[in-house]
């Protein structure tokens, strides 16, 4: 039997203790995986949204600037101005809002019918709304499934009935969960005439995306900012950063709690096996081999916990999201799995080090006398 | 047995509890290669401490101790010496409970250049020697006390040691099993010419050796 096999065999001596230790660490790893899936999902969704449709970049209000009024709304005049700028092919003002429909929350996007192409929405049933003055609405596939509405049905928004003219799909969970209606109608509903929240910009072919997006920012210094990548988005919106920070904090907590658990488990194990360690020393095992064995056992234990945690986290968050009313896109990547296993190994090393050092330093005669 | 000394001890002293307890108080002893020596003495006389010092499990406070050409008082890490030169048999077999008999015998071989196959082959050979080859896959808990001690003998021989040290090897066995173990050890000494040093408090057991050394109050009685 190889040394690695010997190490892998030892944690299974006390199965009840192994199970409890594994569960303790697996919960921490599961939390890391679940939060990681949400964060990665949100990031991917943002990236998809930035890439979706005809828009090359999105312009939003610069809320981080000192000169900003604090409001996130942009004057609709800017849409026209930007559309006339060098290199810009099309600019579309988008307004957003949220309404309750049959007790379910529905996020809405207001967009002019001529700019529907900018959403990247592919109408799969019915047709898009054609006029900006009619009470018409198109629903994303996920929203129509959730609300159990089909083409021709009506929904009541702010006391007015809107007819569903079409169902669209973008492939993006967030966009497929919304409804889109004429911009003017949404502005009126929200009493925000002349205001938009985003401007989707399409550039002429052959133009450099960065140059055009920067020229928009330069034209409205401190007022507008352009989002062409995930990094831009994260600079403009702190929420993703906050989730990432929270994930990191929870990961750290999981490492500390898991590490303490492992120290406890491994110290118990070393304590119970004191005489055995004495025998190993008496047959000529070097201190570093004993250190390696205990540390290896600790890592085996946390690797098992890591794998259990990954499965638990994956299943857990999928189940939770099934019951959630807010659709949050989830992404599971090999990088996330490796990160979770890496954290598990780190917990194994941190938690196993002290018991391993203690075991390796046991004096053989004292260890052999241990009752 | 030849005339070459495998163990040379001069004025060996060892104390415990900051020197308040004098376990060994000036031991002088020579043991020849291939000799079977028994060390007897009452509890607390220092016989086990002496055995531990020969086996490099403990270090001397004073004096000289040379075993198979190695000056143990000059070495810091004695694990290599223990691994290559010494085979230990304890009163309690001290087998590892979650490993089977064969795996227990391979334990001393780790780090000595054997691969897994070689380790298993050598362990099986040793198990044949102690007539336990048919119990190779059994766990220690499935064996009788005598069988466990035979596994411990096989383990002690794993690295072809020059000296086998046995600390009360029959102490936890009934007389029948005890006799059987002694017979095995005697055979080992006679057929393999292994130097055997055995600690016991039983005069009958001690009488099987070529020479008996009596230890009292940390000194050898002449």
Coordinates of C-alpha atoms in Angstrom, one line a residue:
Chain A
X1 CA 0.0 0.0 0.0
X2 CA 1.4 3.4 -1.0
X3 CA 1.9 6.1 1.6
X4 CA -0.9 8.2 -0.1
X5 CA -3.3 5.2 0.2
X6 CA -2.3 4.8 3.9
X7 CA -3.0 8.5 4.5
X8 CA -6.3 8.3 2.6
X9 CA -7.4 5.3 4.7
X10 CA -6.8 6.8 8.1
X11 CA -9.6 9.4 8.3
X12 CA -12.1 6.5 7.8
X13 CA -11.3 4.9 11.1
X14 CA -13.9 6.9 13.0
X15 CA -16.7 7.3 10.4
X16 CA -19.1 9.2 12.7
X17 CA -16.4 11.8 13.4
X18 CA -15.4 11.9 9.7
X19 CA -19.1 12.5 8.7
X20 CA -19.5 15.3 11.2
X21 CA -16.3 17.0 10.2
X22 CA -17.1 16.7 6.6
X23 CA -20.6 18.2 7.1
X24 CA -19.1 21.1 9.1
X25 CA -16.7 22.0 6.3
X26 CA -19.0 21.1 3.5
X27 CA -21.6 23.7 4.6
X28 CA -19.0 26.4 4.4
X29 CA -17.8 25.2 1.0
X30 CA -21.5 24.9 -0.2
X31 CA -22.1 28.5 0.8
X32 CA -19.0 29.6 -1.2
X33 CA -20.2 27.6 -4.2
X34 CA -23.8 28.9 -4.0
X35 CA -22.7 32.5 -3.7
X36 CA -20.1 32.0 -6.3
X37 CA -22.7 30.6 -8.7
X38 CA -24.9 33.7 -8.1
X39 CA -22.0 36.1 -8.5
X40 CA -20.7 34.4 -11.6
X41 CA -24.3 34.2 -13.0
X42 CA -24.8 37.9 -12.4
X43 CA -21.5 38.8 -14.0
X44 CA -22.3 36.6 -17.0
X45 CA -25.7 38.1 -17.3
X46 CA -24.3 41.6 -17.2
X47 CA -21.8 40.6 -19.9
X48 CA -24.6 39.0 -22.0
X49 CA -26.7 42.1 -21.6
X50 CA -23.9 44.3 -22.7
X51 CA -23.4 42.1 -25.7
X52 CA -27.0 41.4 -26.4
X53 CA -28.8 42.9 -29.4
X54 CA -27.6 45.7 -31.6
X55 CA -26.1 47.9 -28.9
X56 CA -22.4 48.1 -28.7
X57 CA -22.3 50.0 -25.5
X58 CA -24.7 51.4 -22.9
X59 CA -24.7 54.9 -21.5
X60 CA -25.9 55.6 -18.0
X61 CA -25.8 58.4 -15.6
X62 CA -22.5 58.9 -13.8
X63 CA -23.7 58.6 -10.2
X64 CA -20.1 58.4 -8.8
X65 CA -19.3 61.9 -10.0
X66 CA -19.4 64.8 -7.6
X67 CA -21.2 66.9 -10.1
X68 CA -23.9 64.3 -10.3
X69 CA -27.3 65.3 -9.0
X70 CA -27.7 61.9 -7.5
X71 CA -30.6 61.0 -9.8
X72 CA -30.1 58.1 -12.1
X73 CA -32.3 59.5 -14.8
X74 CA -30.9 61.0 -18.0
X75 CA -32.5 63.8 -19.9
X76 CA -34.1 62.2 -23.0
X77 CA -32.6 65.1 -25.2
X78 CA -29.2 63.3 -24.8
X79 CA -30.5 60.4 -26.9
X80 CA -30.9 62.6 -29.9
X81 CA -27.6 64.4 -29.3
X82 CA -25.7 61.1 -29.0
X83 CA -27.3 59.7 -32.1
X84 CA -25.9 62.6 -34.0
X85 CA -22.3 62.2 -32.7
X86 CA -19.5 61.0 -34.9
X87 CA -19.3 57.2 -35.3
X88 CA -22.8 56.6 -33.8
X89 CA -25.2 54.8 -35.9
X90 CA -28.2 54.5 -33.6
X91 CA -29.0 55.6 -30.0
X92 CA -32.0 54.3 -28.1
X93 CA -33.3 55.7 -24.8
X94 CA -34.5 53.0 -22.4
X95 CA -36.6 53.5 -19.3
X96 CA -37.0 50.9 -16.7
X97 CA -39.6 50.3 -14.0
X98 CA -41.2 47.5 -12.0
X99 CA -44.9 46.8 -11.6
X100 CA -47.0 44.1 -9.9
X101 CA -49.0 41.9 -12.2
X102 CA -51.4 39.4 -10.6
X103 CA -49.3 39.5 -7.4
X104 CA -46.0 38.9 -9.3
X105 CA -43.4 41.5 -9.9
X106 CA -42.7 42.3 -13.5
X107 CA -39.7 44.5 -14.5
X108 CA -40.5 46.6 -17.5
X109 CA -38.4 48.3 -20.2
X110 CA -39.7 51.3 -22.1
X111 CA -38.4 51.5 -25.6
X112 CA -39.5 53.2 -28.8
X113 CA -40.9 50.7 -31.4
X114 CA -38.2 51.7 -33.9
X115 CA -35.5 50.9 -31.4
X116 CA -36.7 47.4 -30.4
X117 CA -33.8 45.9 -32.4
X118 CA -31.4 47.4 -29.8
X119 CA -32.8 45.0 -27.1
X120 CA -31.7 42.0 -29.1
X121 CA -35.1 40.5 -28.6
X122 CA -36.2 37.8 -31.1
X123 CA -40.0 37.6 -31.3
X124 CA -40.8 33.9 -31.2
X125 CA -44.6 34.3 -31.0
X126 CA -46.9 37.1 -32.3
X127 CA -45.3 40.3 -33.2
X128 CA -43.7 43.4 -31.7
X129 CA -45.7 46.4 -30.8
X130 CA -45.8 48.7 -33.8
X131 CA -47.0 52.0 -32.5
X132 CA -45.8 54.1 -29.6
X133 CA -49.2 55.3 -28.6
X134 CA -51.0 52.0 -28.1
X135 CA -51.4 50.0 -24.9
X136 CA -49.3 47.2 -26.2
X137 CA -46.7 45.0 -24.6
X138 CA -44.3 42.2 -25.5
X139 CA -43.2 39.7 -22.8
X140 CA -40.0 37.8 -22.4
X141 CA -40.4 34.0 -22.5
X142 CA -39.7 33.5 -18.8
X143 CA -42.0 36.3 -17.8
X144 CA -44.8 34.9 -20.0
X145 CA -44.3 31.5 -18.4
X146 CA -44.2 32.9 -14.9
X147 CA -47.3 35.1 -15.4
X148 CA -49.0 32.3 -17.5
X149 CA -49.8 34.9 -20.2
X150 CA -49.8 34.3 -24.0
X151 CA -50.2 36.5 -27.1
X152 CA -53.6 38.2 -27.1
X153 CA -53.9 38.2 -23.3
X154 CA -54.1 41.4 -21.4
X155 CA -52.3 42.6 -18.3
X156 CA -53.2 45.5 -16.1
X157 CA -50.4 48.0 -15.6
X158 CA -51.1 51.0 -13.3
X159 CA -54.9 50.6 -13.9
X160 CA -54.6 50.4 -17.7
X161 CA -55.0 47.2 -19.8
X162 CA -52.2 46.3 -22.1
X163 CA -52.5 43.7 -24.8
X164 CA -49.6 41.3 -25.2
X165 CA -48.7 41.4 -28.9
X166 CA -45.7 39.1 -28.8
X167 CA -43.3 36.9 -26.8
X168 CA -39.6 37.4 -27.2
X169 CA -36.4 35.5 -26.3
X170 CA -32.9 36.9 -25.9
X171 CA -31.2 33.9 -24.2
X172 CA -30.5 36.1 -21.2
X173 CA -32.3 35.2 -18.0
X174 CA -32.7 38.8 -16.9
X175 CA -34.0 40.2 -20.2
X176 CA -36.3 37.2 -20.8
X177 CA -37.9 37.9 -17.4
X178 CA -39.1 41.4 -18.4
X179 CA -41.8 43.0 -20.4
X180 CA -41.2 45.8 -23.0
X181 CA -43.6 48.5 -23.9
X182 CA -43.5 51.8 -25.7
X183 CA -41.2 54.3 -24.0
X184 CA -43.7 57.1 -23.8
X185 CA -46.2 54.8 -22.1
X186 CA -43.8 53.8 -19.4
X187 CA -42.6 57.4 -18.9
X188 CA -46.2 58.5 -18.5
X189 CA -47.0 55.6 -16.1
X190 CA -44.0 56.6 -13.9
X191 CA -44.6 60.3 -14.4
X192 CA -41.1 60.6 -15.8
X193 CA -41.8 62.3 -19.1
X194 CA -38.6 63.2 -20.9
X195 CA -36.4 60.9 -18.8
X196 CA -34.6 57.7 -19.7
X197 CA -32.3 55.5 -17.6
X198 CA -30.1 54.0 -20.2
X199 CA -29.1 54.9 -23.7
X200 CA -28.2 51.9 -25.9
X201 CA -25.7 53.0 -28.6
X202 CA -24.8 51.2 -31.8
X203 CA -21.7 52.4 -33.6
X204 CA -21.0 52.5 -37.4
X205 CA -19.0 49.6 -38.8
X206 CA -15.3 50.3 -38.8
X207 CA -15.5 52.6 -35.8
X208 CA -13.5 51.9 -32.7
X209 CA -15.8 51.1 -29.8
X210 CA -13.5 52.6 -27.1
X211 CA -13.0 55.8 -29.1
X212 CA -16.7 56.4 -29.6
X213 CA -17.7 55.4 -26.0
X214 CA -15.0 57.7 -24.6
X215 CA -16.1 60.6 -26.9
X216 CA -19.6 60.3 -25.4
X217 CA -18.2 60.5 -21.9
X218 CA -16.0 63.5 -22.9
X219 CA -19.1 65.2 -24.3
X220 CA -20.9 65.0 -21.0
X221 CA -18.1 65.0 -18.4
X222 CA -19.3 63.9 -15.0
X223 CA -22.8 63.4 -16.3
X224 CA -22.7 60.3 -18.4
X225 CA -20.6 57.2 -18.3
X226 CA -20.4 54.4 -20.9
X227 CA -20.4 50.7 -20.1
X228 CA -18.7 48.6 -22.8
X229 CA -17.4 45.8 -20.6
X230 CA -18.0 44.0 -17.3
X231 CA -15.2 46.1 -15.8
X232 CA -17.0 49.3 -16.8
X233 CA -20.2 48.0 -15.3
X234 CA -18.6 47.1 -12.0
X235 CA -17.0 50.6 -11.9
X236 CA -20.4 52.2 -12.4
X237 CA -22.4 49.8 -10.3
X238 CA -21.2 48.7 -6.9
X239 CA -23.7 46.0 -6.3
X240 CA -21.6 43.3 -8.0
X241 CA -18.6 44.4 -6.2
X242 CA -20.5 44.2 -2.9
X243 CA -21.7 40.7 -3.6
X244 CA -18.1 39.7 -4.5
X245 CA -16.9 41.3 -1.2
X246 CA -19.6 39.5 0.7
X247 CA -18.6 36.2 -1.0
X248 CA -15.0 36.7 0.0
X249 CA -15.9 37.6 3.6
X250 CA -18.1 34.4 3.8
X251 CA -15.2 32.4 2.3
X252 CA -12.8 33.7 4.9
X253 CA -15.3 32.9 7.6
X254 CA -15.7 29.4 6.2
X255 CA -11.9 29.0 6.2
X256 CA -11.7 30.1 9.8
X257 CA -14.6 28.1 11.1
X258 CA -13.6 25.0 9.0
X259 CA -10.0 25.4 10.1
X260 CA -11.0 25.4 13.8
X261 CA -13.1 22.3 13.2
X262 CA -10.3 20.5 11.5
X263 CA -7.8 21.5 14.2
X264 CA -10.3 20.0 16.7
X265 CA -10.8 16.8 14.7
X266 CA -7.1 16.2 14.0
X267 CA -6.0 17.0 17.6
X268 CA -8.5 14.4 18.8
X269 CA -7.2 12.0 16.2
X270 CA -3.6 12.6 17.2
X271 CA -4.5 12.3 20.9
X272 CA -6.2 8.9 20.4
X273 CA -3.3 7.7 18.3
X274 CA -0.5 8.8 20.5
X275 CA 0.8 5.3 21.2
X276 CA 0.5 4.5 17.5
X277 CA 2.7 7.5 16.7
X278 CA 5.1 6.3 19.2
X279 CA 5.3 2.9 17.4
X280 CA 5.8 4.7 14.1
X281 CA 8.7 6.6 15.6
X282 CA 10.1 3.4 17.1
X283 CA 10.1 1.7 13.7
X284 CA 12.1 4.6 12.3
X285 CA 9.5 6.9 10.8
X286 CA 11.0 10.4 10.5
X287 CA 9.2 13.3 12.1
X288 CA 8.5 14.8 8.7
X289 CA 6.8 11.6 7.5
X290 CA 4.5 11.7 10.5
X291 CA 3.9 15.4 9.9
X292 CA 3.1 14.6 6.3
X293 CA 0.8 11.8 7.2
X294 CA -1.3 13.9 9.6
X295 CA -1.4 16.8 7.3
X296 CA -2.3 14.5 4.4
X297 CA -5.1 13.0 6.4
X298 CA -6.4 16.5 7.2
X299 CA -6.3 17.4 3.5
X300 CA -8.1 14.1 2.5
X301 CA -10.8 15.0 5.0
X302 CA -11.3 18.5 3.7
X303 CA -11.1 17.4 0.0
X304 CA -14.0 15.0 0.7
X305 CA -15.8 17.9 2.4
X306 CA -14.9 20.1 -0.6
X307 CA -16.5 17.7 -3.0
X308 CA -19.6 17.2 -0.8
X309 CA -19.8 21.0 -0.4
X310 CA -19.7 21.6 -4.2
X311 CA -22.5 19.1 -4.8
X312 CA -24.5 20.5 -1.8
X313 CA -24.0 24.1 -2.9
X314 CA -24.9 23.4 -6.5
X315 CA -28.1 21.5 -5.6
X316 CA -29.0 23.9 -2.7
X317 CA -28.9 27.1 -4.7
X318 CA -30.7 25.5 -7.7
X319 CA -33.5 24.4 -5.3
X320 CA -33.6 27.8 -3.5
X321 CA -33.8 29.6 -6.9
X322 CA -36.6 27.4 -8.0
X323 CA -38.7 28.9 -5.2
X324 CA -37.4 32.4 -5.7
X325 CA -39.6 35.0 -7.4
X326 CA -36.6 37.0 -8.5
X327 CA -34.9 35.2 -11.4
X328 CA -31.2 35.2 -10.7
X329 CA -29.1 33.6 -13.3
X330 CA -26.8 30.9 -11.9
X331 CA -23.5 29.9 -13.5
X332 CA -21.4 26.9 -12.4
X333 CA -17.9 27.0 -13.9
X334 CA -14.9 24.6 -13.4
X335 CA -13.0 27.6 -12.1
X336 CA -15.6 27.9 -9.2
X337 CA -15.2 24.2 -8.5
X338 CA -11.4 24.5 -8.4
X339 CA -11.7 27.5 -6.2
X340 CA -13.9 25.6 -3.8
X341 CA -11.5 22.7 -3.8
X342 CA -8.6 25.1 -3.3
X343 CA -10.3 26.6 -0.3
X344 CA -10.9 23.1 1.1
X345 CA -7.3 22.2 0.7
X346 CA -6.3 25.5 2.4
X347 CA -8.6 24.7 5.3
X348 CA -7.0 21.2 5.4
X349 CA -3.5 22.7 5.6
X350 CA -4.3 25.4 8.1
X351 CA -6.3 23.1 10.3
X352 CA -4.0 20.1 10.0
X353 CA -0.7 21.9 10.5
X354 CA -0.8 22.4 14.3
X355 CA -1.9 18.8 15.1
X356 CA 0.6 17.5 12.6
X357 CA 3.5 19.4 14.2
X358 CA 2.3 18.3 17.6
X359 CA 2.3 14.6 16.4
X360 CA 5.7 14.9 14.8
X361 CA 7.3 16.3 17.9
X362 CA 6.0 13.6 20.2
X363 CA 8.8 11.9 22.1
X364 CA 8.7 8.2 21.2
X365 CA 9.2 6.9 24.7
X366 CA 6.4 9.2 26.1
X367 CA 4.1 8.3 23.2
X368 CA 4.7 4.6 23.8
X369 CA 3.9 4.9 27.5
X370 CA 0.6 6.8 26.7
X371 CA -2.5 4.9 28.0
Chain B
X1 CA 27.8 -15.3 17.9
X2 CA 31.2 -13.8 17.4
X3 CA 33.5 -11.7 19.7
X4 CA 32.6 -8.4 18.1
X5 CA 30.6 -6.1 20.4
X6 CA 27.4 -4.8 18.8
X7 CA 26.5 -2.8 22.0
X8 CA 29.0 -0.9 24.0
X9 CA 27.9 1.1 26.9
X10 CA 30.1 3.0 29.4
X11 CA 28.9 4.9 32.4
X12 CA 25.5 5.6 30.9
X13 CA 23.3 7.9 33.0
X14 CA 19.7 8.9 32.5
X15 CA 17.5 10.9 34.8
X16 CA 13.8 12.0 34.6
X17 CA 11.9 14.8 36.3
X18 CA 14.8 17.2 36.1
X19 CA 17.3 14.6 37.4
X20 CA 15.3 13.8 40.5
X21 CA 14.7 10.3 39.3
X22 CA 17.8 8.5 38.4
X23 CA 16.6 5.8 36.0
X24 CA 20.1 4.7 34.9
X25 CA 23.0 5.5 37.2
X26 CA 26.3 4.5 35.5
X27 CA 25.6 1.5 33.3
X28 CA 28.6 -0.4 31.8
X29 CA 27.6 -3.1 29.4
X30 CA 28.9 -5.0 26.3
X31 CA 26.8 -7.3 24.1
X32 CA 28.3 -9.4 21.4
X33 CA 26.9 -9.7 17.9
X34 CA 24.4 -12.6 17.7
X35 CA 24.1 -12.8 21.5
X36 CA 20.7 -13.4 23.2
X37 CA 20.7 -11.3 26.3
X38 CA 17.9 -11.0 28.8
X39 CA 17.6 -8.0 31.1
X40 CA 15.8 -8.6 34.4
X41 CA 14.9 -6.5 37.3
X42 CA 11.9 -5.3 39.3
X43 CA 9.6 -2.6 38.2
X44 CA 11.3 0.8 38.1
X45 CA 14.8 -0.7 38.1
X46 CA 15.7 0.9 34.8
X47 CA 15.6 -2.1 32.5
X48 CA 13.1 -0.7 30.0
X49 CA 15.0 2.7 30.0
X50 CA 18.2 0.8 29.2
X51 CA 16.4 -1.0 26.3
X52 CA 15.0 2.3 25.0
X53 CA 18.5 3.8 25.1
X54 CA 19.9 0.9 23.1
X55 CA 17.0 1.3 20.6
X56 CA 17.7 5.0 20.3
X57 CA 14.2 5.9 21.5
X58 CA 15.8 8.1 24.2
X59 CA 19.0 9.9 24.6
X60 CA 21.6 9.7 27.4
X61 CA 22.3 12.5 29.9
X62 CA 25.9 11.2 30.3
X63 CA 28.1 8.4 29.2
X64 CA 28.8 6.6 26.0
X65 CA 26.4 4.3 24.0
X66 CA 27.6 2.8 20.8
X67 CA 25.3 0.4 18.9
X68 CA 26.4 -1.4 15.8
X69 CA 29.1 1.1 15.2
X70 CA 26.9 4.2 15.8
X71 CA 27.6 6.5 18.6
X72 CA 24.1 7.3 19.7
X73 CA 25.2 10.1 22.1
X74 CA 26.5 12.1 19.1
X75 CA 23.5 11.9 16.8
X76 CA 20.5 14.1 16.7
X77 CA 18.1 12.4 14.3
X78 CA 18.1 8.7 15.2
X79 CA 15.1 7.7 13.1
X80 CA 17.4 6.3 10.3
X81 CA 19.3 4.3 12.8
X82 CA 16.1 2.9 14.3
X83 CA 14.7 2.1 10.9
X84 CA 17.7 0.2 9.6
X85 CA 19.3 -1.3 12.7
X86 CA 16.5 -1.9 15.3
X87 CA 13.5 -4.1 15.5
X88 CA 11.1 -3.5 18.4
X89 CA 8.7 -5.9 20.0
X90 CA 6.5 -4.4 22.7
X91 CA 4.6 -6.0 25.6
X92 CA 1.4 -4.9 23.9
X93 CA 1.7 -5.7 20.2
X94 CA 0.9 -2.1 19.3
X95 CA -0.5 -3.0 15.9
X96 CA -2.4 -0.4 13.9
X97 CA -6.1 -1.4 14.2
X98 CA -7.4 -0.1 10.8
X99 CA -4.7 -1.8 8.8
X100 CA -4.7 -5.5 8.1
X101 CA -1.9 -7.9 9.2
X102 CA 0.1 -7.6 6.0
X103 CA -0.2 -3.7 6.0
X104 CA 1.0 -3.7 9.6
X105 CA 4.1 -5.6 8.8
X106 CA 4.9 -3.2 5.9
X107 CA 4.8 -0.1 8.2
X108 CA 8.6 0.0 9.0
X109 CA 9.4 -0.2 5.3
X110 CA 8.0 3.2 4.4
X111 CA 10.8 5.5 3.3
X112 CA 13.3 2.7 2.9
X113 CA 13.3 2.5 -0.8
X114 CA 10.7 -0.3 -1.3
X115 CA 7.8 0.1 -3.6
X116 CA 4.3 -1.2 -2.7
X117 CA 4.8 -4.6 -4.4
X118 CA 8.2 -5.1 -2.8
X119 CA 6.8 -4.1 0.6
X120 CA 3.9 -6.6 0.3
X121 CA 6.2 -9.4 -1.0
X122 CA 8.6 -8.9 1.9
X123 CA 5.8 -8.7 4.5
X124 CA 4.2 -11.9 3.1
X125 CA 7.6 -13.7 3.5
X126 CA 7.8 -12.5 7.1
X127 CA 4.3 -13.6 7.7
X128 CA 5.2 -17.1 6.4
X129 CA 8.1 -17.1 8.8
X130 CA 5.8 -16.5 11.8
X131 CA 3.2 -18.9 10.2
X132 CA 0.5 -16.3 9.7
X133 CA 0.4 -16.1 5.9
X134 CA -3.2 -17.3 5.9
X135 CA -4.2 -14.3 8.1
X136 CA -2.6 -11.6 6.0
X137 CA -5.8 -9.8 5.2
X138 CA -7.3 -10.0 8.7
X139 CA -7.5 -7.1 11.0
X140 CA -5.5 -7.3 14.3
X141 CA -8.8 -7.4 16.3
X142 CA -9.6 -10.7 14.5
X143 CA -6.4 -12.4 15.9
X144 CA -5.6 -14.0 19.2
X145 CA -3.1 -12.4 21.5
X146 CA -0.4 -14.8 20.5
X147 CA -1.0 -14.2 16.8
X148 CA -0.9 -10.5 17.3
X149 CA 2.5 -10.8 19.0
X150 CA 3.7 -13.0 16.1
X151 CA 2.7 -10.2 13.7
X152 CA 4.7 -7.8 15.9
X153 CA 7.7 -10.1 15.5
X154 CA 7.3 -10.1 11.7
X155 CA 7.0 -6.3 11.8
X156 CA 10.2 -6.0 13.9
X157 CA 12.1 -8.0 11.2
X158 CA 10.7 -5.9 8.3
X159 CA 13.9 -4.0 7.7
X160 CA 16.4 -6.8 8.5
X161 CA 17.6 -5.3 11.8
X162 CA 20.9 -6.2 13.4
X163 CA 19.3 -6.1 16.8
X164 CA 15.8 -7.1 18.0
X165 CA 14.7 -5.5 21.2
X166 CA 11.8 -7.1 23.0
X167 CA 10.2 -5.4 26.0
X168 CA 8.3 -8.0 28.0
X169 CA 7.1 -9.8 24.8
X170 CA 5.2 -12.4 26.7
X171 CA 3.9 -10.1 29.4
X172 CA 0.4 -9.9 28.1
X173 CA 0.1 -13.5 27.0
X174 CA -1.1 -16.7 28.7
X175 CA 1.7 -19.3 29.3
X176 CA 0.9 -21.3 26.2
X177 CA 1.1 -18.4 23.9
X178 CA 4.0 -17.0 25.8
X179 CA 6.0 -20.2 25.3
X180 CA 5.2 -20.1 21.6
X181 CA 6.5 -16.6 21.2
X182 CA 9.6 -17.4 23.1
X183 CA 10.2 -20.4 20.9
X184 CA 9.9 -18.1 17.8
X185 CA 12.3 -15.6 19.3
X186 CA 14.8 -18.3 20.2
X187 CA 14.5 -19.7 16.6
X188 CA 15.0 -16.3 15.2
X189 CA 18.2 -15.8 17.3
X190 CA 19.6 -19.3 16.5
X191 CA 18.7 -19.5 12.8
X192 CA 19.1 -15.9 11.7
X193 CA 21.9 -15.1 14.1
X194 CA 20.0 -11.9 15.1
X195 CA 21.2 -10.2 18.3
X196 CA 18.3 -10.4 20.7
X197 CA 17.9 -8.3 23.8
X198 CA 14.8 -9.0 25.9
X199 CA 13.5 -7.3 29.0
X200 CA 11.5 -9.5 31.3
X201 CA 10.8 -9.8 35.0
X202 CA 10.2 -13.5 34.7
X203 CA 13.3 -15.6 35.7
X204 CA 12.0 -18.6 33.7
X205 CA 11.8 -16.5 30.5
X206 CA 15.2 -14.9 31.2
X207 CA 16.8 -18.3 31.6
X208 CA 16.3 -19.0 27.9
X209 CA 18.9 -16.4 27.0
X210 CA 22.7 -16.9 26.6
X211 CA 23.3 -14.4 29.3
X212 CA 21.1 -12.7 31.9
X213 CA 21.8 -9.2 33.1
X214 CA 20.2 -8.0 36.4
X215 CA 19.4 -4.3 36.7
X216 CA 18.6 -2.8 40.1
X217 CA 18.3 0.9 40.9
X218 CA 19.7 2.0 37.5
X219 CA 22.9 -0.2 37.9
X220 CA 23.9 -3.6 36.6
X221 CA 24.3 -6.1 39.5
X222 CA 27.2 -8.4 39.1

